[in-house]
Amino acid sequence: MKGIVVYDTSYGNTKKVAETIAETLKESGIEVDLFDVKDVKKLSAKDYDFLVLGSPTKFGTMSFTIRFFLGKVKSEEWMNKPFVAFDTENPENIEKARAENKEWSAAEKISEKLRDKKMNQLLPVLKALVLGWKGPLKEGEVDRTKDYAKELAIKLKEKKG
Ligand SMILES: Cc1cc2nc3c(=O)[nH]c(=O)nc-3n(C[C@H](O)[C@H](O)[C@H](O)COP(=O)(O)O)c2cc1C
């Protein structure tokens, strides 16, 4: 089994989360390629069994670059393949979403798009908290990311049977 982890980042926080997911999956015996979205020249579903996609939250949604990348994820190729999405966002963003009963998370919006492409969401999104716009990640978020990736590894292995 081999997957691709793709992320966008301006200040390195989303990259750190992506690296943590990729490392943890590898430790669980799952092969992954890790890419900054800017380095993905061609995306072929033939090469991968699953997709992990992450974005910083910008103005309550995914970055422009990730939105563009989603255009390369063709439903006819990726249909039924597993995915999870993650984002980085500020703690205030979670409070705002709760208060307004609205979704302001990049990961939720990515997930919606991938479900529309008939992909199979394996876990609820991971919202990794960053302090301010530049970070750092809030204390404990790297460990929470590792736990998330371990759970993902279990789900992927279940899928494979
Ligand atoms: C233009 C801009 C808009 C942003 N909008 C939001 C937002 O709506 N909600 C939020 O929680 N964080 C927002 N942020 C903070 C980003 O979530 C934060 O910069 C990002 O998670 C850091 O990840 P990175 O280091 O991978 O770039 C914004 C940041 C920028 C630069």
PDB file of N, CA and C in Angstrom, residues 74-123:
ATOM      1  N   LYS A  74      -8.981  13.813 -10.224  1.00  0.00           N
ATOM      2  CA  LYS A  74     -10.098  13.475 -11.115  1.00  0.00           C
ATOM      3  C   LYS A  74     -10.945  12.373 -10.498  1.00  0.00           C
ATOM      4  N   SER A  75     -12.232  12.624 -10.437  1.00  0.00           N
ATOM      5  CA  SER A  75     -13.144  11.677  -9.794  1.00  0.00           C
ATOM      6  C   SER A  75     -13.058  10.289 -10.429  1.00  0.00           C
ATOM      7  N   GLU A  76     -12.974  10.237 -11.756  1.00  0.00           N
ATOM      8  CA  GLU A  76     -12.976   8.918 -12.424  1.00  0.00           C
ATOM      9  C   GLU A  76     -11.740   8.090 -12.050  1.00  0.00           C
ATOM     10  N   GLU A  77     -10.646   8.761 -11.634  1.00  0.00           N
ATOM     11  CA  GLU A  77      -9.435   8.037 -11.244  1.00  0.00           C
ATOM     12  C   GLU A  77      -9.402   7.727  -9.740  1.00  0.00           C
ATOM     13  N   TRP A  78      -9.915   8.659  -8.949  1.00  0.00           N
ATOM     14  CA  TRP A  78      -9.738   8.565  -7.487  1.00  0.00           C
ATOM     15  C   TRP A  78     -10.962   8.021  -6.763  1.00  0.00           C
ATOM     16  N   MET A  79     -12.043   7.864  -7.478  1.00  0.00           N
ATOM     17  CA  MET A  79     -13.296   7.367  -6.903  1.00  0.00           C
ATOM     18  C   MET A  79     -13.042   6.123  -6.040  1.00  0.00           C
ATOM     19  N   ASN A  80     -13.641   6.099  -4.867  1.00  0.00           N
ATOM     20  CA  ASN A  80     -13.562   4.971  -3.913  1.00  0.00           C
ATOM     21  C   ASN A  80     -12.223   4.855  -3.182  1.00  0.00           C
ATOM     22  N   LYS A  81     -11.242   5.648  -3.574  1.00  0.00           N
ATOM     23  CA  LYS A  81      -9.978   5.566  -2.820  1.00  0.00           C
ATOM     24  C   LYS A  81     -10.129   6.336  -1.500  1.00  0.00           C
ATOM     25  N   PRO A  82      -9.441   5.857  -0.453  1.00  0.00           N
ATOM     26  CA  PRO A  82      -9.541   6.528   0.846  1.00  0.00           C
ATOM     27  C   PRO A  82      -8.813   7.875   0.869  1.00  0.00           C
ATOM     28  N   PHE A  83      -9.322   8.778   1.706  1.00  0.00           N
ATOM     29  CA  PHE A  83      -8.628  10.048   1.935  1.00  0.00           C
ATOM     30  C   PHE A  83      -8.884  10.511   3.364  1.00  0.00           C
ATOM     31  N   VAL A  84      -7.978  11.381   3.848  1.00  0.00           N
ATOM     32  CA  VAL A  84      -8.288  12.242   4.998  1.00  0.00           C
ATOM     33  C   VAL A  84      -7.755  13.632   4.676  1.00  0.00           C
ATOM     34  N   ALA A  85      -8.347  14.639   5.341  1.00  0.00           N
ATOM     35  CA  ALA A  85      -7.908  16.020   5.166  1.00  0.00           C
ATOM     36  C   ALA A  85      -7.581  16.625   6.522  1.00  0.00           C
ATOM     37  N   PHE A  86      -6.594  17.511   6.505  1.00  0.00           N
ATOM     38  CA  PHE A  86      -6.253  18.225   7.740  1.00  0.00           C
ATOM     39  C   PHE A  86      -6.002  19.686   7.418  1.00  0.00           C
ATOM     40  N   ASP A  87      -6.058  20.506   8.473  1.00  0.00           N
ATOM     41  CA  ASP A  87      -5.690  21.910   8.273  1.00  0.00           C
ATOM     42  C   ASP A  87      -4.960  22.416   9.498  1.00  0.00           C
ATOM     43  N   THR A  88      -4.422  23.625   9.359  1.00  0.00           N
ATOM     44  CA  THR A  88      -3.967  24.378  10.516  1.00  0.00           C
ATOM     45  C   THR A  88      -4.871  25.595  10.606  1.00  0.00           C
ATOM     46  N   GLU A  89      -5.196  25.959  11.818  1.00  0.00           N
ATOM     47  CA  GLU A  89      -6.048  27.123  12.035  1.00  0.00           C
ATOM     48  C   GLU A  89      -5.838  27.633  13.444  1.00  0.00           C
ATOM     49  N   ASN A  90      -6.360  28.815  13.723  1.00  0.00           N
ATOM     50  CA  ASN A  90      -6.205  29.427  15.041  1.00  0.00           C
ATOM     51  C   ASN A  90      -7.315  28.937  15.977  1.00  0.00           C
ATOM     52  N   PRO A  91      -7.040  28.851  17.273  1.00  0.00           N
ATOM     53  CA  PRO A  91      -8.086  28.440  18.218  1.00  0.00           C
ATOM     54  C   PRO A  91      -9.332  29.326  18.110  1.00  0.00           C
ATOM     55  N   GLU A  92      -9.131  30.610  17.824  1.00  0.00           N
ATOM     56  CA  GLU A  92     -10.275  31.537  17.719  1.00  0.00           C
ATOM     57  C   GLU A  92     -11.204  31.135  16.579  1.00  0.00           C
ATOM     58  N   ASN A  93     -10.622  30.479  15.569  1.00  0.00           N
ATOM     59  CA  ASN A  93     -11.411  30.059  14.405  1.00  0.00           C
ATOM     60  C   ASN A  93     -12.441  28.988  14.802  1.00  0.00           C
ATOM     61  N   ILE A  94     -12.020  28.121  15.710  1.00  0.00           N
ATOM     62  CA  ILE A  94     -12.898  27.054  16.196  1.00  0.00           C
ATOM     63  C   ILE A  94     -14.053  27.683  16.987  1.00  0.00           C
ATOM     64  N   GLU A  95     -13.683  28.671  17.822  1.00  0.00           N
ATOM     65  CA  GLU A  95     -14.711  29.349  18.628  1.00  0.00           C
ATOM     66  C   GLU A  95     -15.698  30.089  17.736  1.00  0.00           C
ATOM     67  N   LYS A  96     -15.167  30.743  16.715  1.00  0.00           N
ATOM     68  CA  LYS A  96     -16.019  31.500  15.791  1.00  0.00           C
ATOM     69  C   LYS A  96     -16.993  30.556  15.080  1.00  0.00           C
ATOM     70  N   ALA A  97     -16.462  29.421  14.619  1.00  0.00           N
ATOM     71  CA  ALA A  97     -17.302  28.455  13.905  1.00  0.00           C
ATOM     72  C   ALA A  97     -18.414  27.945  14.821  1.00  0.00           C
ATOM     73  N   ARG A  98     -18.045  27.705  16.075  1.00  0.00           N
ATOM     74  CA  ARG A  98     -19.032  27.191  17.032  1.00  0.00           C
ATOM     75  C   ARG A  98     -20.098  28.251  17.287  1.00  0.00           C
ATOM     76  N   ALA A  99     -19.653  29.492  17.511  1.00  0.00           N
ATOM     77  CA  ALA A  99     -20.591  30.573  17.829  1.00  0.00           C
ATOM     78  C   ALA A  99     -21.548  30.839  16.670  1.00  0.00           C
ATOM     79  N   GLU A 100     -21.026  30.727  15.457  1.00  0.00           N
ATOM     80  CA  GLU A 100     -21.857  31.053  14.276  1.00  0.00           C
ATOM     81  C   GLU A 100     -22.524  29.819  13.687  1.00  0.00           C
ATOM     82  N   ASN A 101     -22.167  28.651  14.233  1.00  0.00           N
ATOM     83  CA  ASN A 101     -22.676  27.379  13.709  1.00  0.00           C
ATOM     84  C   ASN A 101     -22.432  27.286  12.195  1.00  0.00           C
ATOM     85  N   LYS A 102     -21.206  27.630  11.821  1.00  0.00           N
ATOM     86  CA  LYS A 102     -20.805  27.645  10.407  1.00  0.00           C
ATOM     87  C   LYS A 102     -19.446  26.984  10.286  1.00  0.00           C
ATOM     88  N   GLU A 103     -19.098  26.539   9.110  1.00  0.00           N
ATOM     89  CA  GLU A 103     -17.818  25.871   8.917  1.00  0.00           C
ATOM     90  C   GLU A 103     -16.775  26.848   8.387  1.00  0.00           C
ATOM     91  N   TRP A 104     -15.683  27.021   9.145  1.00  0.00           N
ATOM     92  CA  TRP A 104     -14.618  27.922   8.703  1.00  0.00           C
ATOM     93  C   TRP A 104     -13.312  27.170   8.540  1.00  0.00           C
ATOM     94  N   SER A 105     -13.390  25.848   8.419  1.00  0.00           N
ATOM     95  CA  SER A 105     -12.184  25.026   8.406  1.00  0.00           C
ATOM     96  C   SER A 105     -11.814  24.604   6.990  1.00  0.00           C
ATOM     97  N   ALA A 106     -10.543  24.811   6.634  1.00  0.00           N
ATOM     98  CA  ALA A 106     -10.055  24.381   5.310  1.00  0.00           C
ATOM     99  C   ALA A 106     -10.279  22.878   5.129  1.00  0.00           C
ATOM    100  N   ALA A 107      -9.991  22.109   6.176  1.00  0.00           N
ATOM    101  CA  ALA A 107     -10.067  20.647   6.054  1.00  0.00           C
ATOM    102  C   ALA A 107     -11.503  20.179   5.793  1.00  0.00           C
ATOM    103  N   GLU A 108     -12.458  20.828   6.440  1.00  0.00           N
ATOM    104  CA  GLU A 108     -13.861  20.436   6.212  1.00  0.00           C
ATOM    105  C   GLU A 108     -14.238  20.718   4.754  1.00  0.00           C
ATOM    106  N   LYS A 109     -13.731  21.816   4.230  1.00  0.00           N
ATOM    107  CA  LYS A 109     -14.079  22.188   2.845  1.00  0.00           C
ATOM    108  C   LYS A 109     -13.393  21.274   1.844  1.00  0.00           C
ATOM    109  N   ILE A 110     -12.158  20.888   2.144  1.00  0.00           N
ATOM    110  CA  ILE A 110     -11.455  19.918   1.291  1.00  0.00           C
ATOM    111  C   ILE A 110     -12.227  18.590   1.305  1.00  0.00           C
ATOM    112  N   SER A 111     -12.623  18.161   2.496  1.00  0.00           N
ATOM    113  CA  SER A 111     -13.328  16.876   2.624  1.00  0.00           C
ATOM    114  C   SER A 111     -14.619  16.871   1.813  1.00  0.00           C
ATOM    115  N   GLU A 112     -15.311  17.979   1.873  1.00  0.00           N
ATOM    116  CA  GLU A 112     -16.568  18.071   1.119  1.00  0.00           C
ATOM    117  C   GLU A 112     -16.301  17.869  -0.378  1.00  0.00           C
ATOM    118  N   LYS A 113     -15.254  18.512  -0.867  1.00  0.00           N
ATOM    119  CA  LYS A 113     -14.907  18.406  -2.299  1.00  0.00           C
ATOM    120  C   LYS A 113     -14.504  16.973  -2.658  1.00  0.00           C
ATOM    121  N   LEU A 114     -13.744  16.332  -1.779  1.00  0.00           N
ATOM    122  CA  LEU A 114     -13.287  14.968  -2.090  1.00  0.00           C
ATOM    123  C   LEU A 114     -14.438  13.965  -1.981  1.00  0.00           C
ATOM    124  N   ARG A 115     -15.354  14.201  -1.055  1.00  0.00           N
ATOM    125  CA  ARG A 115     -16.547  13.335  -0.990  1.00  0.00           C
ATOM    126  C   ARG A 115     -17.387  13.514  -2.254  1.00  0.00           C
ATOM    127  N   ASP A 116     -17.446  14.741  -2.735  1.00  0.00           N
ATOM    128  CA  ASP A 116     -18.170  15.002  -4.004  1.00  0.00           C
ATOM    129  C   ASP A 116     -17.555  14.209  -5.156  1.00  0.00           C
ATOM    130  N   LYS A 117     -16.243  13.959  -5.061  1.00  0.00           N
ATOM    131  CA  LYS A 117     -15.560  13.170  -6.099  1.00  0.00           C
ATOM    132  C   LYS A 117     -15.698  11.676  -5.826  1.00  0.00           C
ATOM    133  N   LYS A 118     -16.550  11.350  -4.856  1.00  0.00           N
ATOM    134  CA  LYS A 118     -16.854   9.951  -4.494  1.00  0.00           C
ATOM    135  C   LYS A 118     -15.655   9.235  -3.867  1.00  0.00           C
ATOM    136  N   MET A 119     -14.773  10.024  -3.255  1.00  0.00           N
ATOM    137  CA  MET A 119     -13.698   9.385  -2.483  1.00  0.00           C
ATOM    138  C   MET A 119     -14.240   9.030  -1.103  1.00  0.00           C
ATOM    139  N   ASN A 120     -13.467   8.198  -0.410  1.00  0.00           N
ATOM    140  CA  ASN A 120     -13.950   7.566   0.811  1.00  0.00           C
ATOM    141  C   ASN A 120     -13.224   8.151   2.030  1.00  0.00           C
ATOM    142  N   GLN A 121     -13.925   8.983   2.799  1.00  0.00           N
ATOM    143  CA  GLN A 121     -13.287   9.648   3.945  1.00  0.00           C
ATOM    144  C   GLN A 121     -13.092   8.655   5.092  1.00  0.00           C
ATOM    145  N   LEU A 122     -11.839   8.446   5.481  1.00  0.00           N
ATOM    146  CA  LEU A 122     -11.542   7.408   6.476  1.00  0.00           C
ATOM    147  C   LEU A 122     -11.687   7.870   7.923  1.00  0.00           C
ATOM    148  N   LEU A 123     -11.437   9.163   8.159  1.00  0.00           N
ATOM    149  CA  LEU A 123     -11.525   9.702   9.529  1.00  0.00           C
ATOM    150  C   LEU A 123     -12.068  11.123   9.464  1.00  0.00           C
TER     151      LEU A 123
END
